[in-house]
Coordinates of C-alpha atoms and ligand atoms in Angstrom, one line a residue:
X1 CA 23.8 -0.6 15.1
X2 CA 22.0 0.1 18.4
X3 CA 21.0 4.0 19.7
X4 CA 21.8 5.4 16.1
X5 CA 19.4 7.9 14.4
X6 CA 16.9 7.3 11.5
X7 CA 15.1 9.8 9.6
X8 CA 12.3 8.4 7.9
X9 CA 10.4 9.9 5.3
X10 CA 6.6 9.8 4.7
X11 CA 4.0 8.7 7.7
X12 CA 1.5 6.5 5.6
X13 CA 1.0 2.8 5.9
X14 CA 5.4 1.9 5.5
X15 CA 6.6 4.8 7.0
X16 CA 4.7 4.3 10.1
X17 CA 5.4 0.1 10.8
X18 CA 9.2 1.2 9.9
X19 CA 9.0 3.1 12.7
X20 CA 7.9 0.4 15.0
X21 CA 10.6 -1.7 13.7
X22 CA 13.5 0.0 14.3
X23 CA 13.0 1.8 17.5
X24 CA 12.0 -1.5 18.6
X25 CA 15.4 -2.6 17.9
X26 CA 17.0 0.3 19.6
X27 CA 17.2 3.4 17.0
X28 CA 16.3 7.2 17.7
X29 CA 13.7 8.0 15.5
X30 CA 12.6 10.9 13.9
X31 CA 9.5 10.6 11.5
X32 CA 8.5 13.5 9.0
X33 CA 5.2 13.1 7.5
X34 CA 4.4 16.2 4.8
X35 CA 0.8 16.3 5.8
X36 CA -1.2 17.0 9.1
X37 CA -1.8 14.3 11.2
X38 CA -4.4 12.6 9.5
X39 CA -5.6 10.9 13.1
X40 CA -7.0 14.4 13.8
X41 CA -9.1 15.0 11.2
X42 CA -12.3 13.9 9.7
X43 CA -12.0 10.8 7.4
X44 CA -14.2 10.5 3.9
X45 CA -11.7 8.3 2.7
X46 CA -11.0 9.6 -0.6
X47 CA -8.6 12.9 0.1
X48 CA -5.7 11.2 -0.5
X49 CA -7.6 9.5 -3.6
X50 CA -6.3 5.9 -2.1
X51 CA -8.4 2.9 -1.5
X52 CA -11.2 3.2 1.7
X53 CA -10.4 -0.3 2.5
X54 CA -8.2 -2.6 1.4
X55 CA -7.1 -6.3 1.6
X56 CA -4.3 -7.5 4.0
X57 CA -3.5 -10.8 3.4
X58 CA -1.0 -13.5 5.5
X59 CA 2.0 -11.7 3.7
X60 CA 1.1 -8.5 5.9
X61 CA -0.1 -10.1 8.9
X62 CA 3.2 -11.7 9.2
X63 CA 5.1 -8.5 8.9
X64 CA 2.5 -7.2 12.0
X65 CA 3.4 -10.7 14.1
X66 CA 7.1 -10.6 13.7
X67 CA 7.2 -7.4 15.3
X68 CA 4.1 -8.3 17.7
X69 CA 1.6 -11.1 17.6
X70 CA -0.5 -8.4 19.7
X71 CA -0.4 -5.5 17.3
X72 CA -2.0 -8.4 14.4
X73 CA -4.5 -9.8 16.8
X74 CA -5.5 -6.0 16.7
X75 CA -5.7 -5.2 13.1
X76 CA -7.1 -8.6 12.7
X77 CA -9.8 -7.6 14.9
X78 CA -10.5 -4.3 13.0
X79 CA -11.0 -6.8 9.7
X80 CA -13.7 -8.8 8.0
X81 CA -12.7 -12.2 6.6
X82 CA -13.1 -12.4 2.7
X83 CA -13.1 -16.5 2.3
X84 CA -13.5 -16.3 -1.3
X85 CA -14.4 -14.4 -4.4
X86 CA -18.0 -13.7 -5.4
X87 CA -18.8 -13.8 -8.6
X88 CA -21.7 -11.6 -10.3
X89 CA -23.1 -12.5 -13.6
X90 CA -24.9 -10.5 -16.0
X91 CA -28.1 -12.1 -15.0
X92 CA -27.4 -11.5 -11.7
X93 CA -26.3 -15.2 -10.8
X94 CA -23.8 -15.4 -7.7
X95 CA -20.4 -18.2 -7.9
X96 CA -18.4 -18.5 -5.0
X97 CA -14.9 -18.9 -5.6
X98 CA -12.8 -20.6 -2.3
X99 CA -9.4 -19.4 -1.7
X100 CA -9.0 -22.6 -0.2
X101 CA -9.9 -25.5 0.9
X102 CA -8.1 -24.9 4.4
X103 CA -9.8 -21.8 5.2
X104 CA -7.1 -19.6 4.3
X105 CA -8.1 -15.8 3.6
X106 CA -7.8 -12.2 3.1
X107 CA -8.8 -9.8 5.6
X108 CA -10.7 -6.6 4.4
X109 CA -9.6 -3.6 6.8
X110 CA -10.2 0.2 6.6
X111 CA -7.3 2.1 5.6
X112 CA -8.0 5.1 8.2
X113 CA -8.1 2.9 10.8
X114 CA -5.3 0.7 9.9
X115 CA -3.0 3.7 9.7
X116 CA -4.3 5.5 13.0
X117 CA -3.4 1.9 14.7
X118 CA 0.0 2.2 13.5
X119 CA 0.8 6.1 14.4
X120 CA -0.6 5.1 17.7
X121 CA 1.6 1.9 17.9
X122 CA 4.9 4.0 16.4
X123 CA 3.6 6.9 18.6
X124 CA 3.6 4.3 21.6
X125 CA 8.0 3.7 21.2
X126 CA 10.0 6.3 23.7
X127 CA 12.2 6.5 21.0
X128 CA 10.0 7.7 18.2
X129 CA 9.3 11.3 17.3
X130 CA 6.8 12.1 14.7
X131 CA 6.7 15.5 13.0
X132 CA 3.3 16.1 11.0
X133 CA 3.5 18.8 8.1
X134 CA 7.0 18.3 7.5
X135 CA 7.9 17.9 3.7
X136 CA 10.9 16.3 3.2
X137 CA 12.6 18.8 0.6
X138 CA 16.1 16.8 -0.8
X139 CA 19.2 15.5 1.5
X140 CA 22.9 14.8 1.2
X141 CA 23.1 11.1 0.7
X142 CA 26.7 10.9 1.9
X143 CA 26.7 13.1 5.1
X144 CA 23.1 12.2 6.0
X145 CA 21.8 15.4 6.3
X146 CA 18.6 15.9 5.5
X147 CA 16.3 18.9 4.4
X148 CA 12.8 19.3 5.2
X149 CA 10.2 22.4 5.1
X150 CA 7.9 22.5 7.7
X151 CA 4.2 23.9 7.0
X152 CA 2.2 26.9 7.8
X153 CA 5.8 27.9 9.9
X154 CA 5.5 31.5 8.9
X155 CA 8.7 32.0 9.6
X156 CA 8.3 31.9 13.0
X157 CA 10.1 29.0 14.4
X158 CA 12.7 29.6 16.2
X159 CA 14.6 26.2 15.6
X160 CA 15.2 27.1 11.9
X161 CA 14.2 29.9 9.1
X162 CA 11.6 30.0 7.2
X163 CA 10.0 26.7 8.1
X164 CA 13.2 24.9 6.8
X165 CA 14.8 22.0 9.0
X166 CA 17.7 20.1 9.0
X167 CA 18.5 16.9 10.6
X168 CA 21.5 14.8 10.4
X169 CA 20.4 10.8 10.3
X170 CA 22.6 7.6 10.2
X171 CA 20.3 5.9 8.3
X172 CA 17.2 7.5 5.7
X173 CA 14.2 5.4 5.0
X174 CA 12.7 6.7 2.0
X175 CA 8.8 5.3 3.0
X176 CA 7.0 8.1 1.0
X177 CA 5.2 6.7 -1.8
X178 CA 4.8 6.0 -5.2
X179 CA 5.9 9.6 -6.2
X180 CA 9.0 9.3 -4.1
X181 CA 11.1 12.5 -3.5
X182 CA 13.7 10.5 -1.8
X183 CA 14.4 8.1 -4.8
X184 CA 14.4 11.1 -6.8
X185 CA 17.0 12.7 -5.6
X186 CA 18.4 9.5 -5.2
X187 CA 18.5 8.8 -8.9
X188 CA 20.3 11.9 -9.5
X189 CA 23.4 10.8 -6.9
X190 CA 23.0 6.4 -7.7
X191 CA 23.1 4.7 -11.2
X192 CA 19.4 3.3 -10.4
X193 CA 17.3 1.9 -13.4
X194 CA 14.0 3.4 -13.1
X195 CA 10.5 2.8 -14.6
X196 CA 7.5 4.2 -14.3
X197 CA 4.2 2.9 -16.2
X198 CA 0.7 4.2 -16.6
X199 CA -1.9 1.6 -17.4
X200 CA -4.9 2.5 -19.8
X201 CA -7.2 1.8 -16.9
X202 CA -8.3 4.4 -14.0
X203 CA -10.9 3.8 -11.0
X204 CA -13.6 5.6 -9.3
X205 CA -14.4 4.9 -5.7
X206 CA -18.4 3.5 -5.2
X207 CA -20.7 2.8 -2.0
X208 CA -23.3 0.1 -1.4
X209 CA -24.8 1.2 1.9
X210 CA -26.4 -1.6 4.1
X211 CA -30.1 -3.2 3.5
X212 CA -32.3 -3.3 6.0
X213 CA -29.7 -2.7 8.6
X214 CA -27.4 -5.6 7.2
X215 CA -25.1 -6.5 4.4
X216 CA -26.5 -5.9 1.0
X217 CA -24.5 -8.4 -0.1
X218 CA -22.4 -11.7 1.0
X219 CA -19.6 -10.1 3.5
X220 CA -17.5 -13.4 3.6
X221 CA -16.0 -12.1 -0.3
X222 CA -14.7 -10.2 -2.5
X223 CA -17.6 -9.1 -4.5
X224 CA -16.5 -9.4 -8.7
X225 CA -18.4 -8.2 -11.3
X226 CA -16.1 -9.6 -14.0
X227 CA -16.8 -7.3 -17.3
X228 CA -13.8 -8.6 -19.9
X229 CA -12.4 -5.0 -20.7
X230 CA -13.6 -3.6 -17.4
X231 CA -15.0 -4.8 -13.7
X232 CA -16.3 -3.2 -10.7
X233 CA -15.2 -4.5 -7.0
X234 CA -16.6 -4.4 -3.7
X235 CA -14.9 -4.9 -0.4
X236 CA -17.1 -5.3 3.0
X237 CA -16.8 -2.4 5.6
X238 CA -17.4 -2.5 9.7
X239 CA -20.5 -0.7 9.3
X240 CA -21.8 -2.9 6.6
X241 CA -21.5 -1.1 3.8
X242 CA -19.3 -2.6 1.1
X243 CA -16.4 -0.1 -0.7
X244 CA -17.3 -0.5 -4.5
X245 CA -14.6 0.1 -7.2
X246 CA -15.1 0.7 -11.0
X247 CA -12.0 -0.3 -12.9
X248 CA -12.0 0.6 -16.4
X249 CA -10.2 2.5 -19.9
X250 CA -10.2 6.3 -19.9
X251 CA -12.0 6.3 -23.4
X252 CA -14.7 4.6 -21.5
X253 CA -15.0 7.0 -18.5
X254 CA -14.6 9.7 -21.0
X255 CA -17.8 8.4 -22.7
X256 CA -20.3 8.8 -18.9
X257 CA -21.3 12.4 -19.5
X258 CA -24.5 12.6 -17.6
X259 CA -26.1 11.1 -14.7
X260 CA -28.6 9.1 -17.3
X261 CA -25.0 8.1 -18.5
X262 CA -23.8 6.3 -15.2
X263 CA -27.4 5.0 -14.6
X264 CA -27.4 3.5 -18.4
X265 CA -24.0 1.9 -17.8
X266 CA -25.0 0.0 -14.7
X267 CA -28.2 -0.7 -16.4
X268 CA -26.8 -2.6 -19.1
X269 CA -23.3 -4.2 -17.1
X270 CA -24.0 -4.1 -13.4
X271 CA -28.1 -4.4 -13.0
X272 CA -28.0 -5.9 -9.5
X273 CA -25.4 -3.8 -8.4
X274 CA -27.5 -1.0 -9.7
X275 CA -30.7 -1.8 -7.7
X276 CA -28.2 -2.6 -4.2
X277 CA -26.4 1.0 -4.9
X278 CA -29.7 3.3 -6.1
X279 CA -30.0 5.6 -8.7
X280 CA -29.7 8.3 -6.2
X281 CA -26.1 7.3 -5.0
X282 CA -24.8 6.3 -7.6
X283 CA -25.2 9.5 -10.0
X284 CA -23.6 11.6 -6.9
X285 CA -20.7 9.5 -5.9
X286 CA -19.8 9.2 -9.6
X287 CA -19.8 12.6 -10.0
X288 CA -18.1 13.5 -7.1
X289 CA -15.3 11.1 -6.2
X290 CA -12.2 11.8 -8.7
X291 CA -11.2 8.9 -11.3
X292 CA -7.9 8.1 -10.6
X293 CA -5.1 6.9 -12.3
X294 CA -3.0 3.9 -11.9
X295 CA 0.6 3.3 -12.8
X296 CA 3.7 1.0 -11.4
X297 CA 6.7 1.7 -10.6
X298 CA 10.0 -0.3 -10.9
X299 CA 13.7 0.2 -9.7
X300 CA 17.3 -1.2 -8.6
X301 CA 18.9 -0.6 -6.4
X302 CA 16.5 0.2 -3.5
X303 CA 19.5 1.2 -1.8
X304 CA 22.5 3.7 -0.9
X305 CA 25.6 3.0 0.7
X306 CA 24.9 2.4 4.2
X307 CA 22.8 5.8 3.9
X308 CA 19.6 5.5 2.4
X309 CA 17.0 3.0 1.6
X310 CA 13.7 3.1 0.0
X311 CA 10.4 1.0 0.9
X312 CA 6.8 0.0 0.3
X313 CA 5.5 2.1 -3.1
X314 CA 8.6 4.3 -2.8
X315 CA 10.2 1.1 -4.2
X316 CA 8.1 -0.8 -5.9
X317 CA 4.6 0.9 -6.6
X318 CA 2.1 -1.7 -8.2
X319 CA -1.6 -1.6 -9.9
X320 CA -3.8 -3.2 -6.8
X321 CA -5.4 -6.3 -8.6
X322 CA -3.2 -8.4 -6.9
X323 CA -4.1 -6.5 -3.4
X324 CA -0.4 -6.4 -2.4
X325 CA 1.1 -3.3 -2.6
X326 CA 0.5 -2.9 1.2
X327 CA 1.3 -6.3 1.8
X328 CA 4.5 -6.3 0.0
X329 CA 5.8 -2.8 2.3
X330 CA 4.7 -4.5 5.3
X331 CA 7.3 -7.2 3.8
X332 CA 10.0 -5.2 3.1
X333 CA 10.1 -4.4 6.3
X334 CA 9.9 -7.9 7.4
X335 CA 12.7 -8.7 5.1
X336 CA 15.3 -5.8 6.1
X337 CA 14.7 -6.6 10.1
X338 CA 15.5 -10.2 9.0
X339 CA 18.8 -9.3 7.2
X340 CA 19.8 -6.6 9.5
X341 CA 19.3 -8.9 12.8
X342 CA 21.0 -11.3 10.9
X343 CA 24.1 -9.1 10.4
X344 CA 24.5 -8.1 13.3
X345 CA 24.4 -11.8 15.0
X346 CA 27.1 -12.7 12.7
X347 CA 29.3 -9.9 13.7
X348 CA 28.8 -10.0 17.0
X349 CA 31.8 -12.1 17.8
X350 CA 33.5 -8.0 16.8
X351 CA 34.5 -7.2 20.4
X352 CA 34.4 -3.4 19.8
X353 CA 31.6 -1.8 18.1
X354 CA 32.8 1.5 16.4
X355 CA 30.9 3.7 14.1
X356 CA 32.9 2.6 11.3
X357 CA 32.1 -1.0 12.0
X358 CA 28.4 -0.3 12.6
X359 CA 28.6 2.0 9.3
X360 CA 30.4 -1.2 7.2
X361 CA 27.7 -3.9 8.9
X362 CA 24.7 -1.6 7.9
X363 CA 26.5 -1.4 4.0
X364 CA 26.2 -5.1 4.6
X365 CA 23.0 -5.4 5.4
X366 CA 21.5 -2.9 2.8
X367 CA 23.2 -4.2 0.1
X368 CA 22.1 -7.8 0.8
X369 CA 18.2 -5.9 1.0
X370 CA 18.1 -4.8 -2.0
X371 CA 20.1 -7.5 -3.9
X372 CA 17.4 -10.3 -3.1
X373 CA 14.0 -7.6 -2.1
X374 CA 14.3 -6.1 -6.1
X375 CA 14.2 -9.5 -7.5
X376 CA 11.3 -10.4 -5.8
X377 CA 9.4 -6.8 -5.6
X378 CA 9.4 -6.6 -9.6
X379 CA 8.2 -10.3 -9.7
X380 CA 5.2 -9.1 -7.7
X381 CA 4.6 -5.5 -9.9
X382 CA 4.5 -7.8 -12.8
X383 CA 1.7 -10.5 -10.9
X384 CA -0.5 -7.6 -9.6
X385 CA -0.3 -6.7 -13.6
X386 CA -1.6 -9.9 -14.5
X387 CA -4.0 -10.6 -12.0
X388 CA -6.2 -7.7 -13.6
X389 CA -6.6 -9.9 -16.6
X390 CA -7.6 -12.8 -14.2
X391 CA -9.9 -10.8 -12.6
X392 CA -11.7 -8.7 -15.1
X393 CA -12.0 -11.7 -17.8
X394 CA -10.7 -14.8 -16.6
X395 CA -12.9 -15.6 -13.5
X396 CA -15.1 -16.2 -15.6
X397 CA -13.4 -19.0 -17.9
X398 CA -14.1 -22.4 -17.3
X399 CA -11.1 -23.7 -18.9
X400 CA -9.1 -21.3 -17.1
X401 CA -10.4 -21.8 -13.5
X402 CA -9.7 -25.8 -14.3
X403 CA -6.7 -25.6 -15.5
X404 CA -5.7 -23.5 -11.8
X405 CA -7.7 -25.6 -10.1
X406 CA -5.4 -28.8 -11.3
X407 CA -2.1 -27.3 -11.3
X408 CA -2.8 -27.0 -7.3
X409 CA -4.4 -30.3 -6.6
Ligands
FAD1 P1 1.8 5.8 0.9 O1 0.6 5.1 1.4 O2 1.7 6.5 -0.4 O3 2.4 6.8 2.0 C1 3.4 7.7 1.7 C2 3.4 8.8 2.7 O4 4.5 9.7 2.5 C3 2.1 9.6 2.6 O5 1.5 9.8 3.9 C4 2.6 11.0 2.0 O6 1.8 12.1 2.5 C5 4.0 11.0 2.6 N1 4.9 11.8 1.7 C6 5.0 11.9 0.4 N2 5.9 12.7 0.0 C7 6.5 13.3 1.1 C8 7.5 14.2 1.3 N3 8.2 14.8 0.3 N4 7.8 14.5 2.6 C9 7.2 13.9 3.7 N5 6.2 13.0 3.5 C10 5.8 12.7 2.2 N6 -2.5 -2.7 -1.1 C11 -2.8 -3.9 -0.5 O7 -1.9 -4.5 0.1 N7 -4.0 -4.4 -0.5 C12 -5.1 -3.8 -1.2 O8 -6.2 -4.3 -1.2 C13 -4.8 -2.6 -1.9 N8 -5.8 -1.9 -2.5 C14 -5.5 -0.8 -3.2 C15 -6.5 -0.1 -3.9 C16 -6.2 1.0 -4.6 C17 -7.3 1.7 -5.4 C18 -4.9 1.6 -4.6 C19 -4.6 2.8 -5.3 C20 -3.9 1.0 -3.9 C21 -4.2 -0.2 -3.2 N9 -3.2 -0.9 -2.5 C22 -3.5 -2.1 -1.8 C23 -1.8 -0.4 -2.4 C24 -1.5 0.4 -1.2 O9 -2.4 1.5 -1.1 C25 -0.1 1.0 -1.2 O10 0.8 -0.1 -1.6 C26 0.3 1.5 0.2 O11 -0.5 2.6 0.5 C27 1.8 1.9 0.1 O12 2.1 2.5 1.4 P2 3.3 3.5 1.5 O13 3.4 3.8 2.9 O14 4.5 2.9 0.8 O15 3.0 4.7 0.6

C-alpha cells in the first residue's frame, strides 16, 4: 500500500493526525481543509463555536505515542494535569473527587494550540500537502475522484475553473466533522444506517480570569458545579484562567433575558462562581458568546470499498460529558494503523505487489475497521450520554459514588 495517494478531507483535530499517520507509513498526501489556515489568524476560541480547551485523556495520548512518543511529550507539555474532579456545593463547600488512586489523569490542553502542533507536525512529512480554503464539494466513491471548490479563486486559477478542483485519490478519509459532507454523499452511494440526535441541552462558553496573578481556583481538577437538571464546568488554562461551561435546557436559556437575569441565576446556583467570574464578565460573555447546540451522531459502516473511510466526529459525533470525542478520533486512527500494518504483514509473503493486490489488502483492512471500530464508537456515544447524568446529578449522590467506588475496589 506504500507511495499511493490519499485525499483527506477536513484539517481539524482528525484530519490533521491522519495525515501524520499515513505519510508516515509511506502515502502521498493531499489535505483539503474548507477554511483558512486557522494557524494564521487570531484565536478567541469560540469562531468555530468548539470548546477553548478540552480534555485529552490516556486514550489520546496513546494515539500521539504510537505514532511518536516525541510528538505526546509535546502536547503533554502544552497541558495541565486535572487529578480529579472538584466539586462545588451550593454553600460553596469544595469535594475532591480522585480519578485514582495511582495518579492516573486527564490532561487539560488548548484546542488552538493542540491543532497548530498537529498542522505543524503533518506540515513537517515531505509527503504531505495541505490546501487551506478548499471545500470539499462531493466525489465519485468508485473512481476516487474527488471534487473540491477552492475559495476567494475568482476564477483566476489557472489549474482549474472557477475555483473548482479535481483530484484523483486511492484512498478518501472523510475527517470533517460532525456535519460530514463525505458521509453524506456517502449515504446516497452505501446502505449506511444513520442517526443523528439533538439533546435538549445547549452550552455557552464562560471565563474565570486569574486572582491576584494565580489560579482562582484549584488547577489540579475539573471544576463541577453539579446542578441536577443543569451544571456549569471549568477547565484550567496556561495563562491561569480557567474555560467555564454552562450546560443546560433551551427552555432555561430562553428564560435569561437581561443581564440582572444572568447575574440572578448565578446568584441563586453558582454564588462562588459568581464572586470568582464578576458581574462585569459575566453579563458580557453571556451575552456575547453564542449557545450552542449539542447532538450525536451514529452510523455503519464507516467505510467504502477499498475507497473511502470516515473518522473522528465524521463517524461517530458524541455530546462531550464523557470528554472523548477527541480522544476517540485520535483512536480511530490508532485503530486503522493497527489493522492496516497488520494486513499488510500478513500479506507480505505476496511476492508481487500489484495495484489490484494493494486495492484487495486495503478492502481488507477497511472492512475489518469498521466491523470492530462501529461496535465500539456507538458504545462510547452512548457513555458520553450517560456521563452527563453522572455529572450534572450524580456526583453528588452518596449512594451512587459508593456503589462506583466498590465495584472498582
Ligand atoms: P472537527 O474538529 O469538526 O474538524 C473537522 C474539520 O473539517 C474542520 O476543520 C472543518 O472546517 C473541516 N470541514 C468540514 N467540512 C468540510 C468540507 N466540506 N471540506 C473541507 N473541510 C471541511 N473531545 C475530547 O476528546 N475531550 C474534550 O474535553 C472535549 N470537549 C468538548 C467540548 C465541547 C463543548 C464540544 C462541542 C466538543 C468537545 N469535544 C471533546 C469533542 C471534540 O471537539 C471533537 O470530537 C473533535 O473536535 C472532533 O475532531 P474532528 O477533526 O473529527 O472534527
Amino acid at each position: 500500500m506504500s507511495e499511493r495517494h490519499v485525499v483527506i478531507i477536513g484539517g481539524g483535530l482528525v484530519g490533521s493526525l491522519t495525515a501524520c499517520y499515513l505519510a508516515k507509513r509511506g502515502w502521498t498526501v493531499d489535505l483539503y481543509e474548507k477554511r483558512q489556515d486557522t494557524r494564521l489568524q487570531q484565536h478567541d476560541g469560540l469562531g468555530d463555536n468548539r470548546s477553548i480547551n478540552l480534555a485529552i485523556s490516556e486514550r489520546g495520548l496513546a494515539a500521539l505515542r504510537r505514532l511518536d512518543p516525541v510528538l505526546e511529550a509535546r502536547v503533554k507539555a502544552l497541558a495541565i494535569p486535572m487529578h480529579g474532579r472538584m466539586i462545588h456545593a451550593l454553600d460553596g463547600h469544595q469535594s475532591s473527587q480522585p480519578y485514582d488512586i495511582f495518579g492516573k489523569h486527564i490532561n487539560s490542553v488548548s484546542r488552538s494550540a493542540l491543532i497548530t502542533l498537529l498542522l505543524d507536525e503533518a506540515d513537517s512529512y515531505p509527503g504531505v500537502n495541505l490546501h487551506f480554503g478548499h471545500e470539499f464539494i462531493t466525489a465519485n466513491f468508485d473512481t476516487g475522484q474527488v471534487v473540491l471548490q477552492e475559495a476567494d479563486s475568482g476564477g483566476h486559477n489557472n489549474s482549474c475553473e472557477r475555483g473548482r478542483v479535481v483530484v484523483d485519490a486511492d484512498l478518501i478519509v472523510g475527517a470533517d466533522g460532525a456535519f460530514s459532507r463525505v458521509r453524506q454523499r456517502m449515504m446516497s452511494k452505501v446502505m449506511i444506517n444513520y442517526s443523528q440526535t439533538y439533546i435538549e441541552h445547549g452550552y455557552c462558553e464562560l471565563s474565570m480570569g486569574p486572582r491576584n496573578g494565580d489560579f482562582a481556583i484549584s488547577p489540579d481538577h475539573l471544576h463541577i458545579w453539579p446542578r441536577g437538571s443543569f451544571m456549569l464546568i471549568a477547565l484550567p488554562n496556561l495563562d491561569r484562567s480557567f474555560t467555564c461551561t454552562l450546560f443546560m435546557p433551551w427552555q432555561q436559556f430562553d428564560r435569561i433575558k437581561s443581564d440582572a437575569d444572568i447575574v440572578n441565576f448565578f446568584r441563586e446556583n453558582f454564588p462562588d462562581a459568581l464572586h470568582l467570574m464578576g458581574e462585569k464578565s459575566l453579563c458580557a460573555e453571556f451575552a456575547a458568546n453564542p449557545k450552542c447546540s449539542l447532538m450525536y451522531v451514529k452510523c455503519l459502516p464507516h467505510t467504502y470499498k477499498n475507497r473511502v473511510v470516515i473518522l473522528g466526529d465524521a463517524a461517530h459525533a458524541m455530546v462531550p460529558f464523557y470528554g472523548q470525542g477527541m480522544n476517540c478520533g485520535f483512536e480511530d486512527i490508532e485503530v486503522l494503523d493497527r489493522i492496516m500494518v497488520d494486513t499488510l504483514q500478513h500479506a507480505n509473503a505476496s511476492s508481487k505487489r500489484t495495484a489490484d493486490l494493494s486495492n484487495r489488502l486495503l478492502r481488507r483492512a477497511l472492512d475489518k475497521y469498521s466491523a470492530i471500530r462501529s461496535v465500539d464508537t456507538s458504545a462510547i456515544v452512548d457513555l458520553a450520554l450517560e456521563n452527563y447524568i453522572e455529572m450534572r446529578a450524580k456526583v453528588v449522590d452518596f449512594k451512587y459514588l459508593m456503589r462506583r467506588f466498590l465495584e472498582g475496589l
